[in-house]
Amino acid sequence: NTEADAILVERDGRVAILRLNRPKALNALNNSVMRAMAAAIAALDTDTGVGVIVITGSDKAFAAGADIKEMADRSAVEMAMSDWFSGWDAVARCRTPLIAAVSGFALGGGCELAMMCDIIIASETAKFGQPEIKLGVIPGMGGSQRLTRAIGKYKAMDLILTGRLIDAGEADRVGLVSRVVQQARFWDDVMTTARMIAGFGKPSVIAAKETANRALEVSLAEGLLFERRVFHALFATEDQKEGMNAFVAKRPAEFRHR
Ligand code: CO8
């Protein structure tokens, strides 16, 4: 399919849904998907009407990896000069919360795309892995770093060095997913979660994401200082006044910035 339909963009109120749309290739991530995804996220991230972005695939595959056919014959110089995969940084830079809704295969770049998101909701059919070693390469979209931070060195090495796949249960046990849901309830759970987050005040949601992510970048003392400053600053928002006053008055909060 063409660049225009490499992903499908849907809206459900304040929730945007980006659906990978290369079913015949198990949603392999080629340059068209990367450009379409980067453009969609750039537009949605600055849209004040969007509170959460869901990234998903089909029942059979979230994404079975970077597109091997597109990469197979490239030279090292071509890969380096085009800075292959750098377009995916747009996903990691997104300030709006991202939920990866993973059913079926999330392998290689697919697993790495899920790990760029903030919450990973897996159907019980999900399978995760970093099989690049079997292709003579290594993870190239952040897997060696994000997987190691997410699940620790020894679990990550097990996956990266053997290329073996793990099912949703094992992914849950090692902490690679936020939760596992039965296939029949999977999409309902994803949308309920997305709508809930999208209903909170966006300034505090962005602050929460930004602050939690600092934990992966800085020392504990710096991270705690960052948290304290952001916490204090949120008292300048109408949503803080509304949230706390609504609690005291025993009524639901009506956040302004959502
Ligand atoms: N790329 C391209 N095409 C793919 C990919 C892929 N990653 N995965 C599946 N497809 C295609 C198949 O070629 C097949 O196409 P066709 O019908 O034309 O033959 C179609 O999708 C259906 O796939 P299968 O027939 O293989 O389906 P099965 O249900 O039998 O198997 C699997 C499903 C197990 C998921 C299998 O397709 C598979 O192993 N896929 C590859 C998984 C993989 O290795 N992923 C990692 C890719 S590499 C990567 O993501 C990062 C590389 C880092 C490089 C660093 C550079 C800087």
mmCIF file of C-alpha atoms and ligand atoms in Angstrom:
data_model
loop_
_atom_site.group_PDB
_atom_site.id
_atom_site.type_symbol
_atom_site.label_atom_id
_atom_site.label_comp_id
_atom_site.label_asym_id
_atom_site.label_seq_id
_atom_site.Cartn_x
_atom_site.Cartn_y
_atom_site.Cartn_z
ATOM 1 C CA ASN A 1 0.000 0.000 0.000
ATOM 2 C CA THR A 2 0.964 3.632 -0.440
ATOM 3 C CA GLU A 3 2.293 6.123 2.059
ATOM 4 C CA ALA A 4 -1.140 7.704 2.476
ATOM 5 C CA ASP A 5 -2.724 4.528 3.821
ATOM 6 C CA ALA A 6 0.317 3.044 5.600
ATOM 7 C CA ILE A 7 -1.469 3.921 8.812
ATOM 8 C CA LEU A 8 -5.140 4.679 9.486
ATOM 9 C CA VAL A 9 -5.957 7.612 11.732
ATOM 10 C CA GLU A 10 -9.219 7.422 13.693
ATOM 11 C CA ARG A 11 -10.732 9.712 16.333
ATOM 12 C CA ASP A 12 -12.949 8.872 19.299
ATOM 13 C CA GLY A 13 -13.522 12.137 21.156
ATOM 14 C CA ARG A 14 -10.211 13.101 22.763
ATOM 15 C CA VAL A 15 -8.597 9.783 21.848
ATOM 16 C CA ALA A 16 -6.704 9.452 18.557
ATOM 17 C CA ILE A 17 -6.046 5.952 17.215
ATOM 18 C CA LEU A 18 -3.151 5.228 14.865
ATOM 19 C CA ARG A 19 -3.621 1.816 13.274
ATOM 20 C CA LEU A 20 -0.716 0.223 11.401
ATOM 21 C CA ASN A 21 -2.154 -0.886 8.082
ATOM 22 C CA ARG A 22 0.094 -3.328 6.239
ATOM 23 C CA PRO A 23 -1.780 -6.530 7.122
ATOM 24 C CA LYS A 24 -0.169 -8.621 4.361
ATOM 25 C CA ALA A 25 3.308 -7.845 5.728
ATOM 26 C CA LEU A 26 2.208 -8.296 9.366
ATOM 27 C CA ASN A 27 2.547 -4.505 9.716
ATOM 28 C CA ALA A 28 6.292 -4.548 9.038
ATOM 29 C CA LEU A 29 7.554 -1.024 9.660
ATOM 30 C CA ASN A 30 8.872 0.452 6.416
ATOM 31 C CA ASN A 31 9.781 4.043 5.591
ATOM 32 C CA SER A 32 6.214 4.866 4.521
ATOM 33 C CA VAL A 33 4.877 3.770 7.909
ATOM 34 C CA MET A 34 7.628 5.709 9.666
ATOM 35 C CA ARG A 35 6.929 8.938 7.779
ATOM 36 C CA ALA A 36 3.155 8.597 8.151
ATOM 37 C CA MET A 37 3.486 7.875 11.865
ATOM 38 C CA ALA A 38 5.886 10.774 12.469
ATOM 39 C CA ALA A 39 3.615 13.206 10.601
ATOM 40 C CA ALA A 40 0.460 12.019 12.374
ATOM 41 C CA ILE A 41 2.056 12.232 15.799
ATOM 42 C CA ALA A 42 3.504 15.694 15.154
ATOM 43 C CA ALA A 43 0.017 16.954 14.223
ATOM 44 C CA LEU A 44 -1.876 15.200 17.031
ATOM 45 C CA ASP A 45 0.644 16.118 19.729
ATOM 46 C CA THR A 46 -0.031 19.844 19.279
ATOM 47 C CA ASP A 47 -3.817 19.406 18.910
ATOM 48 C CA THR A 48 -5.344 20.523 22.218
ATOM 49 C CA GLY A 49 -8.375 18.357 21.427
ATOM 50 C CA VAL A 50 -6.274 15.194 21.714
ATOM 51 C CA GLY A 51 -5.618 13.786 25.181
ATOM 52 C CA VAL A 52 -4.236 10.338 24.375
ATOM 53 C CA ILE A 53 -2.868 8.600 21.280
ATOM 54 C CA VAL A 54 -3.354 4.837 20.893
ATOM 55 C CA ILE A 55 -0.984 2.968 18.570
ATOM 56 C CA THR A 56 -2.236 -0.415 17.449
ATOM 57 C CA GLY A 57 -2.093 -3.026 14.679
ATOM 58 C CA SER A 58 -4.290 -5.970 13.736
ATOM 59 C CA ASP A 59 -5.379 -9.000 15.784
ATOM 60 C CA LYS A 60 -2.521 -11.044 14.274
ATOM 61 C CA ALA A 61 0.274 -8.472 14.475
ATOM 62 C CA PHE A 62 0.993 -5.236 16.244
ATOM 63 C CA ALA A 63 4.115 -5.162 14.039
ATOM 64 C CA ALA A 64 6.436 -8.045 13.080
ATOM 65 C CA GLY A 65 9.439 -5.730 12.986
ATOM 66 C CA ALA A 66 11.215 -3.329 10.726
ATOM 67 C CA ASP A 67 10.667 -4.202 7.060
ATOM 68 C CA ILE A 68 13.416 -6.750 6.343
ATOM 69 C CA LYS A 69 12.798 -6.673 2.570
ATOM 70 C CA GLU A 70 13.337 -2.900 2.490
ATOM 71 C CA MET A 71 16.625 -3.130 4.438
ATOM 72 C CA ALA A 72 18.196 -6.349 3.138
ATOM 73 C CA ASP A 73 20.341 -4.907 0.336
ATOM 74 C CA ARG A 74 21.379 -1.583 1.903
ATOM 75 C CA SER A 75 25.016 -0.785 2.501
ATOM 76 C CA ALA A 76 26.370 0.425 5.828
ATOM 77 C CA VAL A 77 27.052 3.817 4.257
ATOM 78 C CA GLU A 78 23.460 4.095 3.017
ATOM 79 C CA MET A 79 22.139 3.144 6.455
ATOM 80 C CA ALA A 80 24.379 5.690 8.173
ATOM 81 C CA MET A 81 23.894 8.528 5.665
ATOM 82 C CA SER A 82 20.099 8.230 5.762
ATOM 83 C CA ASP A 83 20.267 7.784 9.561
ATOM 84 C CA TRP A 84 17.929 4.815 9.120
ATOM 85 C CA PHE A 85 15.158 4.656 11.765
ATOM 86 C CA SER A 86 15.821 8.188 13.080
ATOM 87 C CA GLY A 87 12.325 9.222 11.949
ATOM 88 C CA TRP A 88 10.958 7.067 14.760
ATOM 89 C CA ASP A 89 12.402 9.538 17.285
ATOM 90 C CA ALA A 90 9.226 11.590 16.652
ATOM 91 C CA VAL A 91 7.263 8.920 18.520
ATOM 92 C CA ALA A 92 9.582 8.986 21.527
ATOM 93 C CA ARG A 93 9.451 12.818 21.575
ATOM 94 C CA CYS A 94 5.641 12.922 21.725
ATOM 95 C CA ARG A 95 4.424 14.684 24.901
ATOM 96 C CA THR A 96 0.859 13.352 24.732
ATOM 97 C CA PRO A 97 0.518 9.939 26.441
ATOM 98 C CA LEU A 98 0.892 7.029 24.036
ATOM 99 C CA ILE A 99 -0.788 3.685 24.638
ATOM 100 C CA ALA A 100 0.505 0.685 22.679
ATOM 101 C CA ALA A 101 -2.386 -1.758 22.204
ATOM 102 C CA VAL A 102 -0.602 -4.997 21.336
ATOM 103 C CA SER A 103 -2.363 -8.029 19.900
ATOM 104 C CA GLY A 104 -0.295 -10.747 18.191
ATOM 105 C CA PHE A 105 3.333 -10.218 17.165
ATOM 106 C CA ALA A 106 5.373 -7.304 18.525
ATOM 107 C CA LEU A 107 8.815 -8.283 17.280
ATOM 108 C CA GLY A 108 11.998 -6.348 16.650
ATOM 109 C CA GLY A 109 10.992 -2.824 15.641
ATOM 110 C CA GLY A 110 7.420 -3.695 16.676
ATOM 111 C CA CYS A 111 8.512 -4.407 20.234
ATOM 112 C CA GLU A 112 10.656 -1.273 20.123
ATOM 113 C CA LEU A 113 7.727 0.838 18.906
ATOM 114 C CA ALA A 114 5.620 -0.491 21.788
ATOM 115 C CA MET A 115 8.430 0.428 24.191
ATOM 116 C CA MET A 116 8.413 4.038 22.914
ATOM 117 C CA CYS A 117 4.886 4.242 24.324
ATOM 118 C CA ASP A 118 3.962 5.030 27.940
ATOM 119 C CA ILE A 119 1.540 2.204 28.604
ATOM 120 C CA ILE A 120 1.564 -1.191 26.887
ATOM 121 C CA ILE A 121 -1.736 -3.062 27.032
ATOM 122 C CA ALA A 122 -1.298 -6.609 25.715
ATOM 123 C CA SER A 123 -3.960 -9.000 24.563
ATOM 124 C CA GLU A 124 -3.360 -12.532 25.861
ATOM 125 C CA THR A 125 -2.396 -13.396 22.246
ATOM 126 C CA ALA A 126 0.579 -11.000 22.252
ATOM 127 C CA LYS A 127 4.095 -12.256 21.540
ATOM 128 C CA PHE A 128 7.148 -10.099 22.124
ATOM 129 C CA GLY A 129 10.752 -10.541 21.045
ATOM 130 C CA GLN A 130 13.910 -8.964 19.682
ATOM 131 C CA PRO A 131 14.848 -11.532 16.992
ATOM 132 C CA GLU A 132 17.365 -9.305 15.143
ATOM 133 C CA ILE A 133 20.273 -11.546 16.154
ATOM 134 C CA LYS A 134 18.836 -14.188 13.839
ATOM 135 C CA LEU A 135 19.187 -11.708 10.954
ATOM 136 C CA GLY A 136 22.809 -10.888 11.692
ATOM 137 C CA VAL A 137 22.061 -7.505 13.271
ATOM 138 C CA ILE A 138 20.962 -6.070 16.609
ATOM 139 C CA PRO A 139 17.931 -4.040 17.733
ATOM 140 C CA GLY A 140 18.109 -0.683 15.941
ATOM 141 C CA MET A 141 15.079 1.276 17.157
ATOM 142 C CA GLY A 142 16.059 1.519 20.825
ATOM 143 C CA GLY A 143 15.570 -2.096 21.926
ATOM 144 C CA SER A 144 18.994 -2.659 23.458
ATOM 145 C CA GLN A 145 18.490 0.405 25.668
ATOM 146 C CA ARG A 146 14.752 0.534 26.410
ATOM 147 C CA LEU A 147 14.359 -3.215 26.958
ATOM 148 C CA THR A 148 17.336 -3.311 29.327
ATOM 149 C CA ARG A 149 15.971 -0.370 31.308
ATOM 150 C CA ALA A 150 12.474 -1.869 31.340
ATOM 151 C CA ILE A 151 13.197 -5.436 32.420
ATOM 152 C CA GLY A 152 16.828 -5.413 33.604
ATOM 153 C CA LYS A 153 20.058 -6.723 32.107
ATOM 154 C CA TYR A 154 19.580 -10.474 32.519
ATOM 155 C CA LYS A 155 16.027 -10.695 31.187
ATOM 156 C CA ALA A 156 16.920 -8.357 28.306
ATOM 157 C CA MET A 157 20.067 -10.302 27.370
ATOM 158 C CA ASP A 158 18.041 -13.517 27.341
ATOM 159 C CA LEU A 159 15.772 -12.032 24.657
ATOM 160 C CA ILE A 160 18.370 -10.054 22.685
ATOM 161 C CA LEU A 161 21.007 -12.814 22.511
ATOM 162 C CA THR A 162 18.682 -15.755 21.820
ATOM 163 C CA GLY A 163 16.025 -13.966 19.755
ATOM 164 C CA ARG A 164 13.375 -16.101 21.449
ATOM 165 C CA LEU A 165 9.768 -14.916 21.656
ATOM 166 C CA ILE A 166 7.871 -14.580 24.924
ATOM 167 C CA ASP A 167 4.111 -14.770 25.381
ATOM 168 C CA ALA A 168 1.936 -12.177 27.116
ATOM 169 C CA GLY A 169 2.156 -13.978 30.464
ATOM 170 C CA GLU A 170 5.940 -13.916 30.522
ATOM 171 C CA ALA A 171 5.974 -10.310 29.274
ATOM 172 C CA ASP A 172 3.719 -9.432 32.211
ATOM 173 C CA ARG A 173 5.919 -11.260 34.729
ATOM 174 C CA VAL A 174 9.114 -9.535 33.588
ATOM 175 C CA GLY A 175 7.465 -6.102 33.497
ATOM 176 C CA LEU A 176 7.492 -5.526 29.747
ATOM 177 C CA VAL A 177 3.754 -4.745 29.667
ATOM 178 C CA SER A 178 1.439 -2.668 31.823
ATOM 179 C CA ARG A 179 -1.268 -5.349 31.840
ATOM 180 C CA VAL A 180 -2.601 -8.338 29.925
ATOM 181 C CA VAL A 181 -6.269 -8.517 28.950
ATOM 182 C CA GLN A 182 -8.348 -11.360 27.482
ATOM 183 C CA GLN A 183 -8.746 -10.977 23.711
ATOM 184 C CA ALA A 184 -12.537 -10.496 23.992
ATOM 185 C CA ARG A 185 -12.189 -7.551 26.388
ATOM 186 C CA PHE A 186 -8.946 -6.193 24.922
ATOM 187 C CA TRP A 187 -10.190 -3.261 22.851
ATOM 188 C CA ASP A 188 -12.737 -2.173 25.490
ATOM 189 C CA ASP A 189 -9.977 -2.097 28.072
ATOM 190 C CA VAL A 190 -7.700 -0.078 25.778
ATOM 191 C CA MET A 191 -10.391 2.511 25.048
ATOM 192 C CA THR A 192 -11.597 2.733 28.654
ATOM 193 C CA THR A 193 -8.024 3.424 29.748
ATOM 194 C CA ALA A 194 -7.437 5.935 26.946
ATOM 195 C CA ARG A 195 -10.690 7.818 27.643
ATOM 196 C CA MET A 196 -9.927 7.936 31.367
ATOM 197 C CA ILE A 197 -6.509 9.542 30.853
ATOM 198 C CA ALA A 198 -7.887 11.860 28.159
ATOM 199 C CA GLY A 199 -10.467 13.093 30.691
ATOM 200 C CA PHE A 200 -7.855 14.468 33.093
ATOM 201 C CA GLY A 201 -6.349 17.954 32.771
ATOM 202 C CA LYS A 202 -3.723 17.819 30.023
ATOM 203 C CA PRO A 203 -1.174 20.078 31.771
ATOM 204 C CA SER A 204 -0.943 17.608 34.667
ATOM 205 C CA VAL A 205 -0.972 14.605 32.333
ATOM 206 C CA ILE A 206 1.939 16.016 30.318
ATOM 207 C CA ALA A 207 3.742 16.910 33.552
ATOM 208 C CA ALA A 208 3.249 13.381 34.898
ATOM 209 C CA LYS A 209 4.648 11.774 31.734
ATOM 210 C CA GLU A 210 7.573 14.168 31.517
ATOM 211 C CA THR A 211 8.458 13.741 35.184
ATOM 212 C CA ALA A 212 8.215 9.941 35.285
ATOM 213 C CA ASN A 213 10.401 9.777 32.159
ATOM 214 C CA ARG A 214 13.089 11.847 33.908
ATOM 215 C CA ALA A 215 13.627 8.866 36.218
ATOM 216 C CA LEU A 216 15.258 7.070 33.271
ATOM 217 C CA GLU A 217 17.594 9.948 32.463
ATOM 218 C CA VAL A 218 18.892 11.600 35.643
ATOM 219 C CA SER A 219 20.119 10.868 39.187
ATOM 220 C CA LEU A 220 17.595 10.356 42.000
ATOM 221 C CA ALA A 221 18.398 13.736 43.560
ATOM 222 C CA GLU A 222 17.959 15.577 40.234
ATOM 223 C CA GLY A 223 14.794 13.632 39.467
ATOM 224 C CA LEU A 224 13.272 14.452 42.853
ATOM 225 C CA LEU A 225 14.130 18.124 42.411
ATOM 226 C CA PHE A 226 12.522 18.094 38.951
ATOM 227 C CA GLU A 227 9.402 16.453 40.432
ATOM 228 C CA ARG A 228 9.158 19.001 43.260
ATOM 229 C CA ARG A 229 9.468 21.972 40.859
ATOM 230 C CA VAL A 230 6.846 20.569 38.479
ATOM 231 C CA PHE A 231 4.512 19.708 41.375
ATOM 232 C CA HIS A 232 4.718 23.283 42.719
ATOM 233 C CA ALA A 233 4.260 24.777 39.238
ATOM 234 C CA LEU A 234 1.000 22.870 38.702
ATOM 235 C CA PHE A 235 -0.546 25.045 41.453
ATOM 236 C CA ALA A 236 -0.541 27.804 38.832
ATOM 237 C CA THR A 237 -3.078 25.864 36.736
ATOM 238 C CA GLU A 238 -6.868 26.205 36.806
ATOM 239 C CA ASP A 239 -7.070 22.437 36.714
ATOM 240 C CA GLN A 240 -5.326 22.111 40.091
ATOM 241 C CA LYS A 241 -7.857 24.513 41.664
ATOM 242 C CA GLU A 242 -10.746 22.723 39.976
ATOM 243 C CA GLY A 243 -9.480 19.224 40.852
ATOM 244 C CA MET A 244 -8.951 19.985 44.522
ATOM 245 C CA ASN A 245 -12.060 22.153 44.972
ATOM 246 C CA ALA A 246 -14.216 19.500 43.312
ATOM 247 C CA PHE A 247 -12.862 16.906 45.726
ATOM 248 C CA VAL A 248 -13.653 19.100 48.726
ATOM 249 C CA ALA A 249 -17.161 19.869 47.369
ATOM 250 C CA LYS A 250 -17.718 16.129 46.673
ATOM 251 C CA ARG A 251 -18.496 16.694 42.975
ATOM 252 C CA PRO A 252 -16.796 15.411 39.787
ATOM 253 C CA ALA A 253 -14.002 17.668 38.517
ATOM 254 C CA GLU A 254 -14.609 19.543 35.272
ATOM 255 C CA PHE A 255 -11.081 20.072 34.011
ATOM 256 C CA ARG A 256 -10.714 23.072 31.738
ATOM 257 C CA HIS A 257 -7.649 21.961 29.800
ATOM 258 C CA ARG A 258 -8.839 18.736 28.343
HETATM 259 N N1 CO8 B 1 9.688 -7.460 7.315
HETATM 260 C C1 CO8 B 1 9.176 -7.677 6.077
HETATM 261 N N2 CO8 B 1 8.195 -8.581 5.857
HETATM 262 C C2 CO8 B 1 7.727 -9.294 6.896
HETATM 263 C C3 CO8 B 1 8.224 -9.131 8.199
HETATM 264 C C4 CO8 B 1 9.248 -8.158 8.398
HETATM 265 N N3 CO8 B 1 9.766 -7.893 9.610
HETATM 266 N N4 CO8 B 1 7.578 -9.977 9.017
HETATM 267 C C5 CO8 B 1 6.698 -10.651 8.269
HETATM 268 N N5 CO8 B 1 6.774 -10.240 6.978
HETATM 269 C C6 CO8 B 1 6.003 -10.722 5.830
HETATM 270 C C7 CO8 B 1 6.459 -12.097 5.375
HETATM 271 O O1 CO8 B 1 7.606 -11.990 4.552
HETATM 272 C C8 CO8 B 1 5.250 -12.606 4.644
HETATM 273 O O2 CO8 B 1 5.231 -11.984 3.357
HETATM 274 P P1 CO8 B 1 4.881 -12.864 2.031
HETATM 275 O O3 CO8 B 1 3.445 -13.279 2.230
HETATM 276 O O4 CO8 B 1 5.092 -11.900 0.908
HETATM 277 O O5 CO8 B 1 5.820 -14.039 2.043
HETATM 278 C C9 CO8 B 1 4.089 -12.013 5.435
HETATM 279 O O6 CO8 B 1 4.651 -10.926 6.203
HETATM 280 C C10 CO8 B 1 3.485 -13.004 6.407
HETATM 281 O O7 CO8 B 1 4.533 -13.525 7.227
HETATM 282 P P2 CO8 B 1 4.769 -15.110 7.449
HETATM 283 O O8 CO8 B 1 4.274 -15.866 6.266
HETATM 284 O O9 CO8 B 1 6.183 -15.297 7.850
HETATM 285 O O10 CO8 B 1 3.764 -15.341 8.684
HETATM 286 P P3 CO8 B 1 3.880 -16.491 9.811
HETATM 287 O O11 CO8 B 1 2.596 -16.386 10.570
HETATM 288 O O12 CO8 B 1 4.294 -17.775 9.196
HETATM 289 O O13 CO8 B 1 5.108 -16.002 10.746
HETATM 290 C C11 CO8 B 1 6.412 -14.399 12.056
HETATM 291 C C12 CO8 B 1 5.002 -14.839 11.528
HETATM 292 C C13 CO8 B 1 6.945 -15.434 13.045
HETATM 293 C C14 CO8 B 1 6.216 -13.058 12.753
HETATM 294 C C15 CO8 B 1 7.380 -14.263 10.871
HETATM 295 O O14 CO8 B 1 6.770 -13.482 9.872
HETATM 296 C C16 CO8 B 1 8.713 -13.622 11.233
HETATM 297 O O15 CO8 B 1 9.579 -14.225 11.839
HETATM 298 N N6 CO8 B 1 8.900 -12.313 10.858
HETATM 299 C C17 CO8 B 1 10.148 -11.583 11.055
HETATM 300 C C18 CO8 B 1 10.310 -11.188 12.497
HETATM 301 C C19 CO8 B 1 11.610 -10.446 12.664
HETATM 302 O O16 CO8 B 1 12.694 -10.963 12.481
HETATM 303 N N7 CO8 B 1 11.495 -9.182 13.048
HETATM 304 C C20 CO8 B 1 12.647 -8.352 13.283
HETATM 305 C C21 CO8 B 1 12.910 -7.528 12.071
HETATM 306 S S1 CO8 B 1 14.424 -6.588 12.189
HETATM 307 C C22 CO8 B 1 14.031 -5.265 13.144
HETATM 308 O O17 CO8 B 1 12.910 -5.055 13.497
HETATM 309 C C23 CO8 B 1 15.091 -4.276 13.552
HETATM 310 C C24 CO8 B 1 16.298 -4.442 12.729
HETATM 311 C C25 CO8 B 1 17.386 -3.575 13.299
HETATM 312 C C26 CO8 B 1 18.349 -3.280 12.215
HETATM 313 C C27 CO8 B 1 19.275 -2.218 12.639
HETATM 314 C C28 CO8 B 1 19.595 -1.300 11.491
HETATM 315 C C29 CO8 B 1 20.057 0.061 11.923
#
